[in-house]
Coordinates of C-alpha atoms and ligand atoms in Angstrom, one line a residue:
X1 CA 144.5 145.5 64.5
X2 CA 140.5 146.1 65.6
X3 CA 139.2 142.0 65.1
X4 CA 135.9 141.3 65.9
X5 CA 135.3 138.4 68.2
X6 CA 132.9 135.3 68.9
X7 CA 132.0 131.8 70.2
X8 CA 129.4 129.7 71.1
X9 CA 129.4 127.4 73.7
X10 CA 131.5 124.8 71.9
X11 CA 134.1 127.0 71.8
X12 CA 133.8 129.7 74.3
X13 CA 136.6 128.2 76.5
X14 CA 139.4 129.1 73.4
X15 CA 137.7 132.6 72.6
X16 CA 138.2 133.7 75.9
X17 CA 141.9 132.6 75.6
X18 CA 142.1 133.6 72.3
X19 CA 141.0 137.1 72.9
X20 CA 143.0 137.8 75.8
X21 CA 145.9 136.6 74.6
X22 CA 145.4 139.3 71.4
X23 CA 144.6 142.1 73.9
X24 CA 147.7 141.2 75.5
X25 CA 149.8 141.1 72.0
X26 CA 148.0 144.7 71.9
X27 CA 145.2 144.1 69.5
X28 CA 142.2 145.4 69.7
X29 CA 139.1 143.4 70.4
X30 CA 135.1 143.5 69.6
X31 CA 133.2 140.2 71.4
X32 CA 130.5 139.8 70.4
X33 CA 129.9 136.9 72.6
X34 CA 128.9 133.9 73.6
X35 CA 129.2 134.7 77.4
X36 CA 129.1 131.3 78.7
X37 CA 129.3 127.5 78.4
X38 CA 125.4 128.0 78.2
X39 CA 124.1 126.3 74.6
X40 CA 123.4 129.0 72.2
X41 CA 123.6 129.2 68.1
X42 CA 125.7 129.5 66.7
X43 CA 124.6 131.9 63.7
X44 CA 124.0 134.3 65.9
X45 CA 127.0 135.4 66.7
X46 CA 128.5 134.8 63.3
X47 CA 126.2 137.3 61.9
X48 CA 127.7 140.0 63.7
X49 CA 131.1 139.2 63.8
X50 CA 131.1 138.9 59.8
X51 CA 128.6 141.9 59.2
X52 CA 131.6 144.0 61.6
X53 CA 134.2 142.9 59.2
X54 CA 132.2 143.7 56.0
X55 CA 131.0 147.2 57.0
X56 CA 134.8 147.8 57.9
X57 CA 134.2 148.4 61.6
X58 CA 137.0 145.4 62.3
X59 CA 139.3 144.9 59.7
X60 CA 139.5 141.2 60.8
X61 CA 137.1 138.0 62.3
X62 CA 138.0 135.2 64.5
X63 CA 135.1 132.6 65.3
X64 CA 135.0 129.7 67.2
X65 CA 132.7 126.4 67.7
X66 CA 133.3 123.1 68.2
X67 CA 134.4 122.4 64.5
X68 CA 134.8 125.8 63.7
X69 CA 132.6 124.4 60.2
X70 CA 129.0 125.8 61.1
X71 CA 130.4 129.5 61.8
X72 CA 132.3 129.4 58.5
X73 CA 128.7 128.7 56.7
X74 CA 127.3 131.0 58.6
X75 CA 129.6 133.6 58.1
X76 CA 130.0 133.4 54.3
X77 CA 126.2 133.8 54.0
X78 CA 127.6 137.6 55.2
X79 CA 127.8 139.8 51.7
X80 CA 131.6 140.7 51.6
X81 CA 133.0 137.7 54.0
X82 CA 135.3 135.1 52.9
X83 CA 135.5 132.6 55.9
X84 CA 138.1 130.0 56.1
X85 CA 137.6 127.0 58.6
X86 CA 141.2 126.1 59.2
X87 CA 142.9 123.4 61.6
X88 CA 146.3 124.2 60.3
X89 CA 149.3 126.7 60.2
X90 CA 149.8 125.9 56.4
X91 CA 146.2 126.5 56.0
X92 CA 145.4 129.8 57.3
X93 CA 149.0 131.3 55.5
X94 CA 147.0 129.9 52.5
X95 CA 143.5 131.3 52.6
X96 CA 145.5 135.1 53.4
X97 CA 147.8 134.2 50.7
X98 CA 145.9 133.1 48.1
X99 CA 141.9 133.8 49.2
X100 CA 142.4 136.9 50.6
X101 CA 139.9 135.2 53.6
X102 CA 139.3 138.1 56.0
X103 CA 137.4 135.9 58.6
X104 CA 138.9 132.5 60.2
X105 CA 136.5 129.9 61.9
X106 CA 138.5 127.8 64.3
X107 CA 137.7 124.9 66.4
X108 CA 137.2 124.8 69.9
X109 CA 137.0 120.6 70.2
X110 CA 139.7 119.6 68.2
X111 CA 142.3 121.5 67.8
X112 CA 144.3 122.9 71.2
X113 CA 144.9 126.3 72.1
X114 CA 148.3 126.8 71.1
X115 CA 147.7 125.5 67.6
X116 CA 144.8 128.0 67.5
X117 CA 147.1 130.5 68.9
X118 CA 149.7 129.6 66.0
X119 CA 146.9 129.3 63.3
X120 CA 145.4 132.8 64.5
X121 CA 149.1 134.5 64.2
X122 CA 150.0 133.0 60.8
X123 CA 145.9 134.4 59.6
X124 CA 146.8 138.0 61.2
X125 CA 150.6 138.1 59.5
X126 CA 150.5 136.7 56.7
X127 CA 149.4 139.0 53.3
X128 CA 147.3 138.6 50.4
X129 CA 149.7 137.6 47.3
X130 CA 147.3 139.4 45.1
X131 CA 148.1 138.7 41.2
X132 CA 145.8 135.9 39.2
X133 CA 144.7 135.4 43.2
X134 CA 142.9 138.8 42.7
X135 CA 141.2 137.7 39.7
X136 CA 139.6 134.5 41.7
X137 CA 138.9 136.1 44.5
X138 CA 137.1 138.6 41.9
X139 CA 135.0 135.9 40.6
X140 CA 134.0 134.5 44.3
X141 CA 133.0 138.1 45.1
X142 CA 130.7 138.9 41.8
X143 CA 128.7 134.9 42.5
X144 CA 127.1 137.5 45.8
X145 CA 126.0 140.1 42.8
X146 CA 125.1 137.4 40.5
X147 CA 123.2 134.7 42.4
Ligands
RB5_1 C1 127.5 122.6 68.8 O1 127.2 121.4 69.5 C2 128.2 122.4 67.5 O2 127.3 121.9 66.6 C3 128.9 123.7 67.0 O3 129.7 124.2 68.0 C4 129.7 123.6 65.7 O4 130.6 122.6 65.8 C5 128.9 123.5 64.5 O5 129.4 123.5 63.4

């Protein structure tokens, strides 16, 4: 799978991990940074992680910060994103299952690298269930036309 890629500083330590542990599981990846421990915004690189996703260039997006919460609201401002912040296994079969999120935003701080590693794995496998999910997932996507 071609999935974009980012970080800022808060959690550039787990998207370097993260993303060569997907290269190594032969996934494509697009990062779009941060390149260091340096302290950047972190909009900026959700922008272009979630505008890669949404013009179909990668068909999925992982970002990282320290809670993983301010990339999620700046993804979603992204027409076509759903972003799910997600600490939890359960949680990211959910938002494939039943939101159809095609970005997840993870935290750097306080979750550990092999529960992001489990939480990325469960996000890439697991499939939207479609059904009455499709028709609220529907009604998130017209608010973008509406609003
Ligand atoms: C940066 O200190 C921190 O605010 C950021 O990584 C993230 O947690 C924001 O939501």
């Amino acid at each position: 799978m071609r999935i974009a890629i980012a970080s800022d500083h808060g959690g550039f330590d787990a998207k370097e991990q993260l993303r060569t542990w997907l290269e190594q599981a032969g996934h494509e990846c697009v990062d779009f940074g941060c390149n260091s421990t340096d302290s950047v915004d972190y909009p900026d690189y959700a922008v272009p992680v979630a505008e890669s996703v949404a013009t179909g260039r990668c068909e999925r997006g992982v970002l990282v910060c320290g809670t993983g919460i301010g990339m999620s609201l700046a993804a979603n401002k992204v027409h076509g994103i759903r972003a799910a912040n997600v600490t939890s296994v359960p949680f990211a079969e959910l938002c494939r299952e039943h939101n159809d999120a095609n970005v997840i935003t993870l935290s750097g701080r306080f979750v550990s690298l092999e529960d992001n590693k489990r939480i990325v794995e469960a996000f890439l496998d697991t499939q939207f269930a479609g059904g009455r999910h499709s028709t609220r997932v529907s009604k998130i996507m017209a608010i973008e036309q509406e609003s």
